[in-house]
CSV table of C-alpha atoms and ligand atoms in Angstrom, one decimal:
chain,number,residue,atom,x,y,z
B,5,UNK,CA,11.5,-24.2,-3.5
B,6,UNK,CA,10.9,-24.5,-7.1
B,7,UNK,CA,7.8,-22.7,-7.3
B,8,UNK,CA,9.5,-19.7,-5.4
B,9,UNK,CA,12.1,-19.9,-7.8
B,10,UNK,CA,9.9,-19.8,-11.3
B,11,UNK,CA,7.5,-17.0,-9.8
B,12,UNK,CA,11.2,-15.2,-9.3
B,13,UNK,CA,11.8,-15.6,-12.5
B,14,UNK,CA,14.4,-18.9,-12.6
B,15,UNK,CA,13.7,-20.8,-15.6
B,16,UNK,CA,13.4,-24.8,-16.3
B,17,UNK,CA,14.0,-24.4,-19.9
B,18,UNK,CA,16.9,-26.4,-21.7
B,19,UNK,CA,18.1,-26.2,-25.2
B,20,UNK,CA,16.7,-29.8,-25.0
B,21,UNK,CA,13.4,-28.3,-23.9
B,22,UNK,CA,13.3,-25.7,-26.2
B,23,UNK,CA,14.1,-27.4,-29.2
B,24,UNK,CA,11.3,-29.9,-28.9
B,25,UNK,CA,8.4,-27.7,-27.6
B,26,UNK,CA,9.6,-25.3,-30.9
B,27,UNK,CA,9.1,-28.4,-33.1
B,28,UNK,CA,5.5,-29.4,-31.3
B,29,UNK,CA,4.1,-25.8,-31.5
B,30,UNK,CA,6.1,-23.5,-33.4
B,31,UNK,CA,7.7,-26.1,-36.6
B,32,UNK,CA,8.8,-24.2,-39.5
B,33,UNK,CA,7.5,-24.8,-42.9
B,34,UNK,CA,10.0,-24.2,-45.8
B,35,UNK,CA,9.2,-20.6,-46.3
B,36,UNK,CA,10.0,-20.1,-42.6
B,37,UNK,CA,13.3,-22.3,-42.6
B,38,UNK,CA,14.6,-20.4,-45.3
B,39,UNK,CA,13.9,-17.0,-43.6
B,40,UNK,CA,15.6,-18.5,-40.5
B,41,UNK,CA,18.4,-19.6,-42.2
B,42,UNK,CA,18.8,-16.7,-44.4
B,43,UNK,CA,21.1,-14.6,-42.0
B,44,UNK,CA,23.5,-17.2,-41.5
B,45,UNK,CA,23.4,-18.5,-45.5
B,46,UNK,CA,23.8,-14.9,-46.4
B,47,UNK,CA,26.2,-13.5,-43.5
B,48,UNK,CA,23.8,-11.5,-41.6
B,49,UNK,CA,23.7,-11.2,-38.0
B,50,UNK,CA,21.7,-13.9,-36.9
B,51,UNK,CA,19.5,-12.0,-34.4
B,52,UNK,CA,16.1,-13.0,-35.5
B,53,UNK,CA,13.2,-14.0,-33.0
B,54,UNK,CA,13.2,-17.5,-32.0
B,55,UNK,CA,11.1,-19.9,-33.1
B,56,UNK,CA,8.3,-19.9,-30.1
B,57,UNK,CA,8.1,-16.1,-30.2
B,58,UNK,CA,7.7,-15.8,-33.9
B,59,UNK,CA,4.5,-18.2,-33.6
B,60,UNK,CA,3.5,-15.8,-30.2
B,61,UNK,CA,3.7,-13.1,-32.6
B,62,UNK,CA,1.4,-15.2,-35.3
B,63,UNK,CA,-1.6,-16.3,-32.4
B,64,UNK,CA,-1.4,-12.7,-30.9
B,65,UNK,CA,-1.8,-10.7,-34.7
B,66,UNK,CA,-4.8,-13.4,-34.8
B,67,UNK,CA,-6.2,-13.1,-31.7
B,68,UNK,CA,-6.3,-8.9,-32.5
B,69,UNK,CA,-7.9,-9.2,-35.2
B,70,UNK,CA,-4.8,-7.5,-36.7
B,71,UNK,CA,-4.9,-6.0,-40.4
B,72,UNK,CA,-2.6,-3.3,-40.7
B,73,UNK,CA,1.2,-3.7,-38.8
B,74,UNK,CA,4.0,-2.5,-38.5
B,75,UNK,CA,7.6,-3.2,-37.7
B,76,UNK,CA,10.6,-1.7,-36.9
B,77,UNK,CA,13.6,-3.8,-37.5
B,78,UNK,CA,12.9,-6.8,-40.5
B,79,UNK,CA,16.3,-8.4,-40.8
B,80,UNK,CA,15.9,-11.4,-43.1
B,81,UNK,CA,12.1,-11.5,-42.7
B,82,UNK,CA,11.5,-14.7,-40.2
B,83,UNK,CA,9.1,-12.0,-37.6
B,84,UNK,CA,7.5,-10.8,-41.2
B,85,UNK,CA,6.6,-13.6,-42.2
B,86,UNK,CA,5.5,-15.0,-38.6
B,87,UNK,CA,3.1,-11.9,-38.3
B,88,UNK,CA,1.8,-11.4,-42.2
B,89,UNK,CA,0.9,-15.0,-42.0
B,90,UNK,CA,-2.5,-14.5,-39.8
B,91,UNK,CA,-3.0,-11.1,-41.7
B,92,UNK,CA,-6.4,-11.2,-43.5
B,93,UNK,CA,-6.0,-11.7,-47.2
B,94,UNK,CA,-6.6,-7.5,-47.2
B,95,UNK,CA,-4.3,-7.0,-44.8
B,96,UNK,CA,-0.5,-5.8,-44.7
B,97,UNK,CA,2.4,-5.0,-43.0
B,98,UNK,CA,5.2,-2.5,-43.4
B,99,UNK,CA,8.5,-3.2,-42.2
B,100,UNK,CA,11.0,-1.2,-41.8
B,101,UNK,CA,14.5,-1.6,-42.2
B,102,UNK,CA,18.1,0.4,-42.4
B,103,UNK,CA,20.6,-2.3,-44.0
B,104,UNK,CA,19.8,-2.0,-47.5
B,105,UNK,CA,21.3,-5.4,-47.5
B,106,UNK,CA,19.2,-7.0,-45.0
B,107,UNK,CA,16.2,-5.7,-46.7
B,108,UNK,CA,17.0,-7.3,-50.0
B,109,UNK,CA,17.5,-10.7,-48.3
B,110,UNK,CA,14.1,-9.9,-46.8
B,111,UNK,CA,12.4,-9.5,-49.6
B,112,UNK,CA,14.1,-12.7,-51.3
B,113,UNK,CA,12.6,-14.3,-47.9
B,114,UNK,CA,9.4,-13.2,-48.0
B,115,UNK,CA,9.1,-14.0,-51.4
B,116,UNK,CA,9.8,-17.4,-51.0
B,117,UNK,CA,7.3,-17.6,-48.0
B,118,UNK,CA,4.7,-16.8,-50.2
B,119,UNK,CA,4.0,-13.1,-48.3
B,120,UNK,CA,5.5,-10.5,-50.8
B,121,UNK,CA,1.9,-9.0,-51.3
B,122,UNK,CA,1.2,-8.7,-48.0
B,123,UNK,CA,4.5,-7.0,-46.7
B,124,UNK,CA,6.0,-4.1,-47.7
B,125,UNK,CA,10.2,-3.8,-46.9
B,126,UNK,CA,10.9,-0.1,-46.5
B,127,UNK,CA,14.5,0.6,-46.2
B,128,UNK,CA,15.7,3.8,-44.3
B,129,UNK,CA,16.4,4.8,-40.2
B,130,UNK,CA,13.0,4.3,-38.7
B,131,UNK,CA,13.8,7.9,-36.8
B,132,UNK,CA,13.0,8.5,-40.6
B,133,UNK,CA,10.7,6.2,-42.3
B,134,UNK,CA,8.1,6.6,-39.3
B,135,UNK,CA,6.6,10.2,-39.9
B,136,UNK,CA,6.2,8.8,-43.4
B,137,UNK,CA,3.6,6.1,-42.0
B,138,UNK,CA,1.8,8.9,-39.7
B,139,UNK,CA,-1.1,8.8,-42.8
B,140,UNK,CA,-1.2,5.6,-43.6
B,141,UNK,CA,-2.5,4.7,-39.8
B,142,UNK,CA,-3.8,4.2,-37.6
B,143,UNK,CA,-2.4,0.9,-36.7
B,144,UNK,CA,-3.5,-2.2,-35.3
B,145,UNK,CA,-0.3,-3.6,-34.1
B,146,UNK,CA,3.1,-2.5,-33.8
B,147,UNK,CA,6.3,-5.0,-33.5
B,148,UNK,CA,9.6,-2.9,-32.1
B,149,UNK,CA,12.8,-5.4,-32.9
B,150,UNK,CA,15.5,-3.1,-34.0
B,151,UNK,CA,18.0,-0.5,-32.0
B,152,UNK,CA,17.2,-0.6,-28.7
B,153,UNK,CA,18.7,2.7,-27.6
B,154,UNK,CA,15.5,3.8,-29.8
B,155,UNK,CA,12.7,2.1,-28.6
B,156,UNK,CA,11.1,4.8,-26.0
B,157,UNK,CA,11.0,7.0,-29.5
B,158,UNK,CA,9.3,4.2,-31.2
B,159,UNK,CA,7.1,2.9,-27.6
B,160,UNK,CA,5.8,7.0,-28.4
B,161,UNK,CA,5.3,6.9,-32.0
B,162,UNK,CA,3.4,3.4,-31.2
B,163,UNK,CA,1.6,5.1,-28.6
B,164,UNK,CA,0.1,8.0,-31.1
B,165,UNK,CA,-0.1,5.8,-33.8
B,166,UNK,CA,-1.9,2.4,-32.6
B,167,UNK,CA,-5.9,2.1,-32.4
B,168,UNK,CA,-7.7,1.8,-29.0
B,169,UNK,CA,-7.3,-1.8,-28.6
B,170,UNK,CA,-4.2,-2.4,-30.6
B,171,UNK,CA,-0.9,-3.9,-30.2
B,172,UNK,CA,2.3,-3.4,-28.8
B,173,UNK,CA,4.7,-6.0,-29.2
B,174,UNK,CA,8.6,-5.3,-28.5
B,175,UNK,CA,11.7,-8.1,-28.0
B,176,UNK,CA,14.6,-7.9,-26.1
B,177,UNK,CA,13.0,-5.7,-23.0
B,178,UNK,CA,15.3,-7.2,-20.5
B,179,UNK,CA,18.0,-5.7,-22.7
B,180,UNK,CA,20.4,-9.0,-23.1
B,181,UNK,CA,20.0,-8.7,-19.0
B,182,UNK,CA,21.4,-4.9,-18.7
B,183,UNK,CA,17.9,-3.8,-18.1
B,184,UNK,CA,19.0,-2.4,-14.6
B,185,UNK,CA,22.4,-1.0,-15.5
B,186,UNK,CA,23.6,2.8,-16.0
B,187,UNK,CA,23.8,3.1,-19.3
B,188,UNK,CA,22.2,5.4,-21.4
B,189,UNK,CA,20.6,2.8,-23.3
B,190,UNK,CA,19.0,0.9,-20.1
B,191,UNK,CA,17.9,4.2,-18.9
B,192,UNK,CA,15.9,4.6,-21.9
B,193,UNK,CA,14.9,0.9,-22.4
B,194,UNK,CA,13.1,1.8,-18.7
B,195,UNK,CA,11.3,5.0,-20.3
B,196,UNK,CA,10.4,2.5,-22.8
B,197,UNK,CA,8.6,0.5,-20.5
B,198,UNK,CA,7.4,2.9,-18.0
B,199,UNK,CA,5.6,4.9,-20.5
B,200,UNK,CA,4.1,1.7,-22.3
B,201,UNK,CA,2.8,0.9,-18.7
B,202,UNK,CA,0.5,4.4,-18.9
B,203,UNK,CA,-0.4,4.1,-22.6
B,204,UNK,CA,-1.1,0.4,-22.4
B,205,UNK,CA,-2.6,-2.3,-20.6
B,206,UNK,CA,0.6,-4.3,-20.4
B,207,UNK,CA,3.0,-6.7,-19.5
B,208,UNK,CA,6.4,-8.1,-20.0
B,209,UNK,CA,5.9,-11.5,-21.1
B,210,UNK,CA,9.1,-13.5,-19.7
B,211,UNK,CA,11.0,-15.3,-22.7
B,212,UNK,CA,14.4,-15.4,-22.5
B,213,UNK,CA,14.9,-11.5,-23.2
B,214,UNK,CA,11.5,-10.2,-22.5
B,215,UNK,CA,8.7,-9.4,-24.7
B,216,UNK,CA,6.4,-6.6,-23.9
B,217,UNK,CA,2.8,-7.0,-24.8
B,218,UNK,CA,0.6,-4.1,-24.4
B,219,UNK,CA,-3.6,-2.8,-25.5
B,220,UNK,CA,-3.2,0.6,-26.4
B,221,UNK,CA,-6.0,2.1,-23.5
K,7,SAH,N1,12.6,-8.8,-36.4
K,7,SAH,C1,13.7,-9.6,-37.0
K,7,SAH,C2,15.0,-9.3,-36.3
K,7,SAH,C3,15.4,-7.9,-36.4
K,7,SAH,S1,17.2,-7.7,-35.9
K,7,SAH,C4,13.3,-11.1,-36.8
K,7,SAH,O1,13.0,-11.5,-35.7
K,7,SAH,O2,13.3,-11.8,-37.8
K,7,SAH,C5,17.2,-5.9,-35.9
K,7,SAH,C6,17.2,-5.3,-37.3
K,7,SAH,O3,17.0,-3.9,-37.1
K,7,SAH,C7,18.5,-5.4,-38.1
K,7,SAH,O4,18.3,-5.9,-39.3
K,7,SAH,C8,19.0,-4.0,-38.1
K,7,SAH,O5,19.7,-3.7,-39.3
K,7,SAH,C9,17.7,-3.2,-38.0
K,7,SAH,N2,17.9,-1.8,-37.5
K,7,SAH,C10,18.8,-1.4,-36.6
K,7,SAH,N3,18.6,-0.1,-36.4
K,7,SAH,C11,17.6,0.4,-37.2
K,7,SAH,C12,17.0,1.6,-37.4
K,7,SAH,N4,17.4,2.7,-36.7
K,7,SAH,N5,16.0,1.7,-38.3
K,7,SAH,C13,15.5,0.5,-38.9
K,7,SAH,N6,16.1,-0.7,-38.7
K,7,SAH,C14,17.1,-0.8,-37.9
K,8,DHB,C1,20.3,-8.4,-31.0
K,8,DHB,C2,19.2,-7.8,-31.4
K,8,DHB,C3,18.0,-8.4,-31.3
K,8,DHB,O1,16.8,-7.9,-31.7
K,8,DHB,C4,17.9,-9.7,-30.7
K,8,DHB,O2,16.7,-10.3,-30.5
K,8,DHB,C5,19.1,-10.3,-30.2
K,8,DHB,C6,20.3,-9.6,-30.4
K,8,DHB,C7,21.6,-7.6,-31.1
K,8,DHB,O3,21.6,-6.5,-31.6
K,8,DHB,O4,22.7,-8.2,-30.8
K,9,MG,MG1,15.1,-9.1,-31.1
């Protein structure tokens, strides 16, 4: 029965689907195409958000009330420029990345989009950059997108760092569908989202790889 099926997680969802639903709700502007486009144009892995959850990420920093982010993995700048855009004029984000060459691409992208005031590109291992950030907080939202072996580290450093009532926001939490599996890296993807589950009011919003959305309590 279908509605057995969706509730157990089957989706209906075709590249056909996708595509238009993206271009109803979620269309890119040329500031966003290029960002998109950028890791392919500039040989980067193209590994960015897609389209529907970069504009999740937009209508969640604005429902938040968001003015002071951060994220951990920037790439070419397409999530950047998805959250900085429903920043307050006052607000900012700081985004960290570790390929110097990603970062520079970011920068070009963000740039172009409009959002080089509002976002900051700081290049470095987030292990690293993130004790820097400890005075700078505390935060309202915090977006995890980079090494996944990582993210209960940054899930903690989210957890101390985030107001009552801020954001979590992290992709890929079904792990490319090795969630479940052995691995180091799925056994700590699962600390990742059993400790959210105490800090935060959460849940794992079903895209195609899982997005966790959680209220720091
Ligand atoms: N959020 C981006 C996509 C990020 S892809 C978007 O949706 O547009 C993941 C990025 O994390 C890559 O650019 C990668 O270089 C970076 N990264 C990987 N490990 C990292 C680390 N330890 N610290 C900071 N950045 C890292
Ligand atoms: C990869 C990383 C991501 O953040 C993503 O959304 C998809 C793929 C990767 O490292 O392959
Ligand atoms: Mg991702």
């Amino acid at each position: 029965m279908a509605d057995v099926d969706s509730r157990a997680g089957h989706g209906y969802a075709t590249k056909e689907i996708f595509a238009y639903v993206n271009g109803v709700h979620a269309p890119h502007h040329e500031g966003l195409r290029f960002a998109f486009e950028a890791p392919e144009r500039f040989g980067l892995p193209a590994i960015q958000v897609g389209p529907s959850e970069g504009k999740l990420l937009t209508l969640l920093v604005r429902l938040g009330g968001v003015k002071r982010a951060v994220e951990i993995g920037t790439l070419a700048g397409y999530s950047a420029i998805r959250i900085a855009e429903a920043l307050p004029p006052d607000g900012h984000l700081l985004s960290l990345e570790y390929e110097p060459k990603h970062a520079e691409v970011a920068r070009q992208s963000l740039t172009n989009a409009g959002m080089g005031g509002r976002v900051t590109v700081l290049e470095g291992a987030a292990i690293d950059t993130l004790p820097t950030l400890v005075s700078r907080g505390p935060f309202d939202a915090v977006f995890l997108d980079a090494d996944k072996k990582s993210y209960d580290l940054y899930g903690r450093w989210a957890a101390a760092n985030l107001r009552s009532g801020g954001l979590l926001l992290a992709d890929n939490v079904y792990l490319f569908g090795r969630l479940l599996d052995e691995s180091e890296e799925s056994a700590a993807m699962r600390r990742f989202h059993e400790e959210a589950a105490r800090a935060f009011d959460s849940v794992c919003v079903p895209t195609p790889d899982g997005l966790l959305l959680g209220i720091r309590r």
